[in-house]
mmCIF file of C-alpha atoms and ligand atoms in Angstrom:
data_model
loop_
_atom_site.group_PDB
_atom_site.id
_atom_site.type_symbol
_atom_site.label_atom_id
_atom_site.label_comp_id
_atom_site.label_asym_id
_atom_site.label_seq_id
_atom_site.Cartn_x
_atom_site.Cartn_y
_atom_site.Cartn_z
ATOM 1 C CA UNK A 1 -6.854 1.364 -7.556
ATOM 2 C CA UNK A 2 -3.727 2.262 -5.652
ATOM 3 C CA UNK A 3 -0.226 2.409 -7.046
ATOM 4 C CA UNK A 4 2.409 0.001 -5.774
ATOM 5 C CA UNK A 5 5.844 1.471 -6.188
ATOM 6 C CA UNK A 6 8.194 -1.487 -6.429
ATOM 7 C CA UNK A 7 10.293 -1.828 -9.514
ATOM 8 C CA UNK A 8 12.643 -4.793 -9.207
ATOM 9 C CA UNK A 9 11.982 -5.716 -12.816
ATOM 10 C CA UNK A 10 13.387 -2.335 -13.851
ATOM 11 C CA UNK A 11 16.381 -2.347 -11.515
ATOM 12 C CA UNK A 12 19.547 -1.490 -13.421
ATOM 13 C CA UNK A 13 22.985 -0.057 -12.926
ATOM 14 C CA UNK A 14 23.064 3.201 -14.860
ATOM 15 C CA UNK A 15 26.025 5.326 -15.888
ATOM 16 C CA UNK A 16 24.454 8.679 -15.114
ATOM 17 C CA UNK A 17 26.059 11.794 -16.545
ATOM 18 C CA UNK A 18 26.085 14.918 -14.388
ATOM 19 C CA UNK A 19 24.128 17.790 -15.938
ATOM 20 C CA UNK A 20 24.229 20.224 -13.075
ATOM 21 C CA UNK A 21 25.260 20.514 -9.447
ATOM 22 C CA UNK A 22 24.210 23.527 -7.377
ATOM 23 C CA UNK A 23 24.383 24.517 -3.722
ATOM 24 C CA UNK A 24 20.876 25.127 -2.370
ATOM 25 C CA UNK A 25 21.868 25.831 1.255
ATOM 26 C CA UNK A 26 25.039 25.597 3.329
ATOM 27 C CA UNK A 27 26.198 21.961 2.996
ATOM 28 C CA UNK A 28 23.209 20.989 0.836
ATOM 29 C CA UNK A 29 23.385 20.315 -2.859
ATOM 30 C CA UNK A 30 21.078 19.564 -5.737
ATOM 31 C CA UNK A 31 22.589 17.125 -8.200
ATOM 32 C CA UNK A 32 20.919 16.526 -11.556
ATOM 33 C CA UNK A 33 21.991 13.681 -13.807
ATOM 34 C CA UNK A 34 20.936 12.473 -17.214
ATOM 35 C CA UNK A 35 19.571 8.940 -17.045
ATOM 36 C CA UNK A 36 16.473 8.383 -19.202
ATOM 37 C CA UNK A 37 16.055 4.721 -18.180
ATOM 38 C CA UNK A 38 16.201 5.521 -14.493
ATOM 39 C CA UNK A 39 13.845 8.469 -14.930
ATOM 40 C CA UNK A 40 11.259 6.188 -16.544
ATOM 41 C CA UNK A 41 11.585 3.534 -13.847
ATOM 42 C CA UNK A 42 11.657 5.676 -10.691
ATOM 43 C CA UNK A 43 8.669 6.254 -8.429
ATOM 44 C CA UNK A 44 8.297 8.760 -5.587
ATOM 45 C CA UNK A 45 9.723 7.478 -2.304
ATOM 46 C CA UNK A 46 12.102 5.028 -3.926
ATOM 47 C CA UNK A 47 15.847 5.535 -3.801
ATOM 48 C CA UNK A 48 19.058 4.764 -5.670
ATOM 49 C CA UNK A 49 22.529 3.677 -4.589
ATOM 50 C CA UNK A 50 25.126 6.097 -5.923
ATOM 51 C CA UNK A 51 28.742 5.102 -6.406
ATOM 52 C CA UNK A 52 30.768 7.608 -4.425
ATOM 53 C CA UNK A 53 34.381 7.052 -5.383
ATOM 54 C CA UNK A 54 36.679 5.615 -7.969
ATOM 55 C CA UNK A 55 38.457 2.999 -5.832
ATOM 56 C CA UNK A 56 37.440 0.983 -2.778
ATOM 57 C CA UNK A 57 36.977 3.964 -0.487
ATOM 58 C CA UNK A 58 34.182 4.419 0.211
ATOM 59 C CA UNK A 59 33.458 0.798 -0.640
ATOM 60 C CA UNK A 60 29.687 0.958 -0.309
ATOM 61 C CA UNK A 61 27.439 2.993 -2.507
ATOM 62 C CA UNK A 62 25.321 5.621 -0.747
ATOM 63 C CA UNK A 63 21.511 5.682 -0.756
ATOM 64 C CA UNK A 64 19.757 8.874 -1.887
ATOM 65 C CA UNK A 65 16.036 9.403 -2.527
ATOM 66 C CA UNK A 66 14.705 10.583 -5.855
ATOM 67 C CA UNK A 67 14.019 14.274 -5.379
ATOM 68 C CA UNK A 68 12.764 15.254 -8.813
ATOM 69 C CA UNK A 69 12.320 13.231 -11.967
ATOM 70 C CA UNK A 70 11.716 14.659 -15.422
ATOM 71 C CA UNK A 71 10.756 11.670 -17.548
ATOM 72 C CA UNK A 72 10.474 13.676 -20.793
ATOM 73 C CA UNK A 73 14.013 15.035 -20.546
ATOM 74 C CA UNK A 74 15.449 11.928 -18.884
ATOM 75 C CA UNK A 75 16.647 13.876 -15.846
ATOM 76 C CA UNK A 76 16.885 12.708 -12.246
ATOM 77 C CA UNK A 77 17.720 15.002 -9.320
ATOM 78 C CA UNK A 78 18.968 14.229 -5.826
ATOM 79 C CA UNK A 79 18.907 16.656 -2.904
ATOM 80 C CA UNK A 80 21.580 15.779 -0.379
ATOM 81 C CA UNK A 81 23.609 16.990 2.563
ATOM 82 C CA UNK A 82 27.371 16.610 2.515
ATOM 83 C CA UNK A 83 28.089 14.398 5.535
ATOM 84 C CA UNK A 84 31.171 12.263 5.028
ATOM 85 C CA UNK A 85 33.536 11.001 2.353
ATOM 86 C CA UNK A 86 30.840 9.624 0.021
ATOM 87 C CA UNK A 87 28.724 12.737 -0.239
ATOM 88 C CA UNK A 88 31.906 14.864 -0.345
ATOM 89 C CA UNK A 89 32.996 12.919 -3.432
ATOM 90 C CA UNK A 90 29.575 13.489 -4.976
ATOM 91 C CA UNK A 91 29.789 17.211 -4.226
ATOM 92 C CA UNK A 92 32.984 17.402 -6.262
ATOM 93 C CA UNK A 93 31.404 15.989 -9.435
ATOM 94 C CA UNK A 94 31.051 18.447 -12.282
ATOM 95 C CA UNK A 95 29.029 18.632 -15.484
ATOM 96 C CA UNK A 96 29.959 15.719 -17.752
ATOM 97 C CA UNK A 97 31.265 13.440 -14.984
ATOM 98 C CA UNK A 98 29.729 9.973 -14.789
ATOM 99 C CA UNK A 99 28.279 8.517 -11.586
ATOM 100 C CA UNK A 100 27.228 4.848 -11.277
ATOM 101 C CA UNK A 101 23.629 4.784 -10.060
ATOM 102 C CA UNK A 102 21.828 1.549 -9.146
ATOM 103 C CA UNK A 103 18.066 1.831 -8.957
ATOM 104 C CA UNK A 104 15.259 2.229 -8.491
ATOM 105 C CA UNK A 105 15.209 0.475 -5.117
ATOM 106 C CA UNK A 106 12.684 -0.097 -2.365
ATOM 107 C CA UNK A 107 8.992 0.473 -1.989
ATOM 108 C CA UNK A 108 7.881 4.048 -2.476
ATOM 109 C CA UNK A 109 4.815 6.070 -1.528
ATOM 110 C CA UNK A 110 1.453 4.566 -2.353
ATOM 111 C CA UNK A 111 -1.493 6.695 -3.388
ATOM 112 C CA UNK A 112 -4.962 5.948 -4.581
ATOM 113 C CA UNK A 113 -7.753 7.821 -6.290
ATOM 114 C CA UNK A 114 -7.718 11.286 -7.683
ATOM 115 C CA UNK A 115 -8.455 14.590 -6.100
ATOM 116 C CA UNK A 116 -7.739 13.804 -2.471
ATOM 117 C CA UNK A 117 -6.320 16.113 0.196
ATOM 118 C CA UNK A 118 -2.745 15.347 1.167
ATOM 119 C CA UNK A 119 -0.596 16.744 3.941
ATOM 120 C CA UNK A 120 3.143 16.477 3.228
ATOM 121 C CA UNK A 121 5.476 16.839 6.202
ATOM 122 C CA UNK A 122 9.155 17.450 5.440
ATOM 123 C CA UNK A 123 11.487 18.192 8.327
ATOM 124 C CA UNK A 124 14.881 19.447 7.117
ATOM 125 C CA UNK A 125 16.227 17.060 4.497
ATOM 126 C CA UNK A 126 12.959 15.176 4.797
ATOM 127 C CA UNK A 127 11.917 17.453 1.934
ATOM 128 C CA UNK A 128 14.099 15.324 -0.370
ATOM 129 C CA UNK A 129 11.647 12.568 -1.395
ATOM 130 C CA UNK A 130 8.527 14.735 -1.097
ATOM 131 C CA UNK A 131 8.948 17.000 -4.139
ATOM 132 C CA UNK A 132 8.686 14.091 -6.590
ATOM 133 C CA UNK A 133 5.616 12.886 -4.680
ATOM 134 C CA UNK A 134 4.071 16.378 -4.688
ATOM 135 C CA UNK A 135 4.461 16.607 -8.437
ATOM 136 C CA UNK A 136 2.867 13.202 -9.041
ATOM 137 C CA UNK A 137 -0.039 13.852 -6.671
ATOM 138 C CA UNK A 138 -0.752 17.316 -8.047
ATOM 139 C CA UNK A 139 -0.873 15.816 -11.533
ATOM 140 C CA UNK A 140 -3.667 13.594 -10.215
ATOM 141 C CA UNK A 141 -5.564 16.633 -8.983
ATOM 142 C CA UNK A 142 -4.687 16.191 -5.324
ATOM 143 C CA UNK A 143 -4.931 19.290 -3.193
ATOM 144 C CA UNK A 144 -1.708 19.511 -1.207
ATOM 145 C CA UNK A 145 -0.373 21.363 1.777
ATOM 146 C CA UNK A 146 3.361 21.020 2.354
ATOM 147 C CA UNK A 147 4.858 21.668 5.778
ATOM 148 C CA UNK A 148 8.588 22.421 5.839
ATOM 149 C CA UNK A 149 10.412 22.917 9.115
ATOM 150 C CA UNK A 150 13.990 23.417 10.270
ATOM 151 C CA UNK A 151 15.962 25.000 13.106
ATOM 152 C CA UNK A 152 16.796 28.070 10.960
ATOM 153 C CA UNK A 153 15.741 29.562 7.644
ATOM 154 C CA UNK A 154 18.682 28.039 5.742
ATOM 155 C CA UNK A 155 17.392 24.575 6.644
ATOM 156 C CA UNK A 156 14.080 25.143 4.830
ATOM 157 C CA UNK A 157 14.781 23.412 1.552
ATOM 158 C CA UNK A 158 13.160 23.961 -1.847
ATOM 159 C CA UNK A 159 10.092 25.844 -0.616
ATOM 160 C CA UNK A 160 9.844 27.657 -3.976
ATOM 161 C CA UNK A 161 9.833 24.351 -5.889
ATOM 162 C CA UNK A 162 7.045 22.954 -3.698
ATOM 163 C CA UNK A 163 4.932 26.077 -4.262
ATOM 164 C CA UNK A 164 4.197 24.898 -7.805
ATOM 165 C CA UNK A 165 2.295 21.931 -6.423
ATOM 166 C CA UNK A 166 0.443 23.157 -3.366
ATOM 167 C CA UNK A 167 0.255 25.472 -0.399
ATOM 168 C CA UNK A 168 3.551 25.670 1.460
ATOM 169 C CA UNK A 169 3.828 26.501 5.169
ATOM 170 C CA UNK A 170 7.225 26.938 6.783
ATOM 171 C CA UNK A 171 8.356 27.082 10.389
ATOM 172 C CA UNK A 172 11.721 27.649 12.082
ATOM 173 C CA UNK A 173 12.772 27.181 15.669
ATOM 174 C CA UNK A 174 14.627 30.531 15.733
ATOM 175 C CA UNK A 175 11.734 32.476 14.219
ATOM 176 C CA UNK A 176 13.623 33.455 11.056
ATOM 177 C CA UNK A 177 10.475 32.613 9.084
ATOM 178 C CA UNK A 178 7.183 34.311 9.999
ATOM 179 C CA UNK A 179 6.121 31.254 12.003
ATOM 180 C CA UNK A 180 8.292 30.309 15.011
ATOM 181 C CA UNK A 181 8.179 26.805 16.480
ATOM 182 C CA UNK A 182 8.695 23.246 15.366
ATOM 183 C CA UNK A 183 7.179 21.336 12.492
ATOM 184 C CA UNK A 184 5.151 19.397 15.066
ATOM 185 C CA UNK A 185 3.399 22.655 16.063
ATOM 186 C CA UNK A 186 2.494 23.255 12.431
ATOM 187 C CA UNK A 187 1.411 19.634 11.996
ATOM 188 C CA UNK A 188 -0.883 19.837 15.015
ATOM 189 C CA UNK A 189 -2.468 23.048 13.646
ATOM 190 C CA UNK A 190 -3.228 21.346 10.340
ATOM 191 C CA UNK A 191 -4.597 18.237 12.052
ATOM 192 C CA UNK A 192 -6.922 20.457 14.108
ATOM 193 C CA UNK A 193 -8.075 22.117 10.898
ATOM 194 C CA UNK A 194 -9.069 18.638 9.629
ATOM 195 C CA UNK A 195 -10.108 17.267 6.264
ATOM 196 C CA UNK A 196 -6.957 15.276 5.411
ATOM 197 C CA UNK A 197 -7.108 12.038 3.444
ATOM 198 C CA UNK A 198 -3.449 11.023 3.824
ATOM 199 C CA UNK A 199 -0.326 12.272 5.581
ATOM 200 C CA UNK A 200 3.076 11.661 3.971
ATOM 201 C CA UNK A 201 6.127 12.339 6.127
ATOM 202 C CA UNK A 202 9.905 12.247 5.990
ATOM 203 C CA UNK A 203 12.363 13.529 8.561
ATOM 204 C CA UNK A 204 13.927 12.705 11.913
ATOM 205 C CA UNK A 205 12.514 9.910 14.089
ATOM 206 C CA UNK A 206 10.797 12.315 16.483
ATOM 207 C CA UNK A 207 8.714 13.657 13.594
ATOM 208 C CA UNK A 208 7.916 10.205 12.185
ATOM 209 C CA UNK A 209 6.878 8.982 15.635
ATOM 210 C CA UNK A 210 4.576 11.977 16.061
ATOM 211 C CA UNK A 211 2.982 11.165 12.700
ATOM 212 C CA UNK A 212 2.517 7.543 13.799
ATOM 213 C CA UNK A 213 0.830 8.721 16.991
ATOM 214 C CA UNK A 214 -1.441 11.176 15.128
ATOM 215 C CA UNK A 215 -2.411 8.543 12.583
ATOM 216 C CA UNK A 216 -3.274 6.022 15.322
ATOM 217 C CA UNK A 217 -5.265 8.625 17.300
ATOM 218 C CA UNK A 218 -7.171 10.237 14.426
ATOM 219 C CA UNK A 219 -7.453 7.345 11.963
ATOM 220 C CA UNK A 220 -5.921 9.442 9.161
ATOM 221 C CA UNK A 221 -3.828 7.081 7.011
ATOM 222 C CA UNK A 222 -0.168 8.045 7.020
ATOM 223 C CA UNK A 223 2.981 6.890 5.296
ATOM 224 C CA UNK A 224 6.443 7.541 6.663
ATOM 225 C CA UNK A 225 9.768 7.380 4.839
ATOM 226 C CA UNK A 226 12.251 5.732 7.198
ATOM 227 C CA UNK A 227 16.027 6.116 7.066
ATOM 228 C CA UNK A 228 18.464 3.479 8.325
ATOM 229 C CA UNK A 229 22.143 2.981 7.663
ATOM 230 C CA UNK A 230 22.395 0.660 4.688
ATOM 231 C CA UNK A 231 24.991 -1.754 3.368
ATOM 232 C CA UNK A 232 23.804 -3.844 0.414
ATOM 233 C CA UNK A 233 20.572 -1.887 -0.202
ATOM 234 C CA UNK A 234 19.184 -4.988 -1.892
ATOM 235 C CA UNK A 235 17.624 -6.942 0.942
ATOM 236 C CA UNK A 236 20.465 -9.415 1.464
ATOM 237 C CA UNK A 237 22.486 -8.287 4.489
ATOM 238 C CA UNK A 238 19.648 -7.391 6.918
ATOM 239 C CA UNK A 239 21.714 -4.400 8.029
ATOM 240 C CA UNK A 240 18.764 -2.030 7.703
ATOM 241 C CA UNK A 241 16.129 -4.068 9.567
ATOM 242 C CA UNK A 242 13.579 -2.371 11.787
ATOM 243 C CA UNK A 243 10.954 -3.954 14.022
ATOM 244 C CA UNK A 244 7.607 -4.955 12.555
ATOM 245 C CA UNK A 245 4.555 -3.761 14.480
ATOM 246 C CA UNK A 246 2.433 -6.741 13.474
ATOM 247 C CA UNK A 247 4.768 -9.622 14.264
ATOM 248 C CA UNK A 248 7.864 -10.374 16.280
ATOM 249 C CA UNK A 249 9.865 -10.130 13.039
ATOM 250 C CA UNK A 250 11.716 -7.424 11.230
ATOM 251 C CA UNK A 251 11.200 -5.446 8.031
ATOM 252 C CA UNK A 252 14.036 -4.370 5.783
ATOM 253 C CA UNK A 253 14.025 -0.640 5.126
ATOM 254 C CA UNK A 254 15.666 -1.198 1.734
ATOM 255 C CA UNK A 255 13.079 -3.763 0.562
ATOM 256 C CA UNK A 256 9.788 -3.500 2.448
ATOM 257 C CA UNK A 257 10.511 0.241 2.892
ATOM 258 C CA UNK A 258 11.780 2.878 2.948
ATOM 259 C CA UNK A 259 8.138 4.014 2.892
ATOM 260 C CA UNK A 260 5.952 2.234 5.439
ATOM 261 C CA UNK A 261 2.372 2.666 6.508
ATOM 262 C CA UNK A 262 2.572 4.468 9.831
ATOM 263 C CA UNK A 263 1.335 1.463 11.801
ATOM 264 C CA UNK A 264 3.632 -1.049 10.118
ATOM 265 C CA UNK A 265 6.871 -0.449 12.003
ATOM 266 C CA UNK A 266 8.167 0.232 15.484
ATOM 267 C CA UNK A 267 10.734 3.004 15.358
ATOM 268 C CA UNK A 268 13.494 2.711 17.924
ATOM 269 C CA UNK A 269 15.247 5.890 19.098
HETATM 270 C C1 FAD B 1 16.640 5.147 1.840
HETATM 271 C C2 FAD B 1 17.551 6.323 2.151
HETATM 272 C C3 FAD B 1 17.388 7.501 1.463
HETATM 273 C C4 FAD B 1 18.219 8.584 1.742
HETATM 274 N N1 FAD B 1 18.005 9.742 1.042
HETATM 275 C C5 FAD B 1 18.796 10.791 1.302
HETATM 276 C C6 FAD B 1 18.616 12.006 0.565
HETATM 277 O O1 FAD B 1 17.752 12.112 -0.322
HETATM 278 N N2 FAD B 1 19.430 13.041 0.855
HETATM 279 C C7 FAD B 1 20.437 12.935 1.822
HETATM 280 O O2 FAD B 1 21.160 13.907 2.058
HETATM 281 N N3 FAD B 1 20.625 11.811 2.502
HETATM 282 C C8 FAD B 1 19.840 10.730 2.266
HETATM 283 N N4 FAD B 1 20.069 9.580 2.950
HETATM 284 C C9 FAD B 1 21.216 9.520 3.891
HETATM 285 C C10 FAD B 1 22.498 9.316 3.094
HETATM 286 O O3 FAD B 1 22.480 8.036 2.505
HETATM 287 C C11 FAD B 1 23.734 9.458 4.000
HETATM 288 O O4 FAD B 1 23.821 10.767 4.480
HETATM 289 C C12 FAD B 1 24.984 9.128 3.203
HETATM 290 O O5 FAD B 1 25.017 7.747 2.948
HETATM 291 C C13 FAD B 1 26.221 9.513 3.994
HETATM 292 O O6 FAD B 1 27.344 9.028 3.274
HETATM 293 P P1 FAD B 1 28.777 9.693 3.484
HETATM 294 O O7 FAD B 1 29.789 8.780 2.915
HETATM 295 O O8 FAD B 1 28.793 11.095 3.023
HETATM 296 O O9 FAD B 1 28.920 9.769 5.047
HETATM 297 P P2 FAD B 1 29.491 8.639 6.016
HETATM 298 O O10 FAD B 1 30.952 8.853 6.147
HETATM 299 O O11 FAD B 1 28.984 7.305 5.634
HETATM 300 O O12 FAD B 1 28.753 9.082 7.320
HETATM 301 C C14 FAD B 1 28.915 10.410 7.852
HETATM 302 C C15 FAD B 1 28.081 10.496 9.126
HETATM 303 O O13 FAD B 1 26.694 10.352 8.793
HETATM 304 C C16 FAD B 1 26.107 9.256 9.486
HETATM 305 N N5 FAD B 1 25.177 8.581 8.573
HETATM 306 C C17 FAD B 1 25.475 8.065 7.362
HETATM 307 N N6 FAD B 1 24.377 7.505 6.797
HETATM 308 C C18 FAD B 1 23.370 7.669 7.663
HETATM 309 C C19 FAD B 1 22.002 7.304 7.681
HETATM 310 N N7 FAD B 1 21.415 6.633 6.674
HETATM 311 N N8 FAD B 1 21.270 7.635 8.758
HETATM 312 C C20 FAD B 1 21.828 8.293 9.777
HETATM 313 N N9 FAD B 1 23.109 8.664 9.841
HETATM 314 C C21 FAD B 1 23.882 8.364 8.803
HETATM 315 C C22 FAD B 1 27.286 8.371 9.873
HETATM 316 O O14 FAD B 1 26.991 7.623 11.052
HETATM 317 C C23 FAD B 1 28.390 9.366 10.125
HETATM 318 O O15 FAD B 1 28.300 9.931 11.411
HETATM 319 C C24 FAD B 1 19.245 8.483 2.721
HETATM 320 C C25 FAD B 1 19.424 7.284 3.404
HETATM 321 C C26 FAD B 1 18.579 6.218 3.142
HETATM 322 C C27 FAD B 1 18.769 4.933 3.900
HETATM 323 S S1 FES B 2 20.840 -2.791 3.435
HETATM 324 FE FE1 FES B 2 21.183 -4.924 3.245
HETATM 325 S S2 FES B 2 19.213 -5.737 3.680
HETATM 326 FE FE2 FES B 2 18.856 -3.600 3.653
#
């Protein structure tokens, strides 16, 4: 039986208390909050909307994927890049501060059976939702290989954390890791090696499109975590819609996604 990661029944607005906030790379931070209810409800690939200010600016909450969840200790971590005013506000939170967190939202990664072989593809910040997935899959005796790629070494995020759950291979475009190239080079090498049951990917469109193409060509099932600008995050505004591959309609990234089967959506540039 597969898992279906939708949790509307458990959706709540939590007052999450900051436990720790550390810089993991230039402009990238790891935020850990205490929120036992959210930790119990969250599944890999789902996301939360984090309040990012005290007044009306920014007005909208910001979506971040669950990076790591420790159910026993009631901890939830987010890995994020500081981009604009919302994430800047988050970066200034200190231990003890409270952040409103609405979640869990969306449909996460699906996985079935035990003991399969999984290939995880995380380009840059695409590593964010994959660590939680890696932990869950390794607990179910999956054998995992994790590919992490970035332009330079500082963009390779959390390689040491992934090593606890599988084999990690890294690649950088400037050759500052032993392997020089793009994550697509590494992906092609692993596909040639063969034996994969499922590919799970998160990262820029070019990487997700390559995974779609590989999945269609080889028949290896793949799931891709898609990012779109979001407003409501709850399926009401249609601001995050992307084209369905099976009809002339649209799918909402915040409801039917963010994780789609590779053949489910058409990704525009
Ligand atoms: C389902 C989902 C999960 C996400 N998970 C993560 C995560 O785990 N870690 C992380 O760092 N980021 C993640 N993001 C992206 C994150 O939500 C944005 O970076 C954040 O909202 C930016 O807010 P801001 O106020 O700092 O910047 P803003 O001032 O809102 O924007 C700054 C710049 O970033 C661009 N931008 C903002 N949001 C997006 C977006 N979604 N896609 C492309 N460009 C955008 C804007 O156009 C602008 O140029 C996720 C997005 C989605 C939809
Ligand atoms: S953000 Fe409003 S429907 Fe998805």
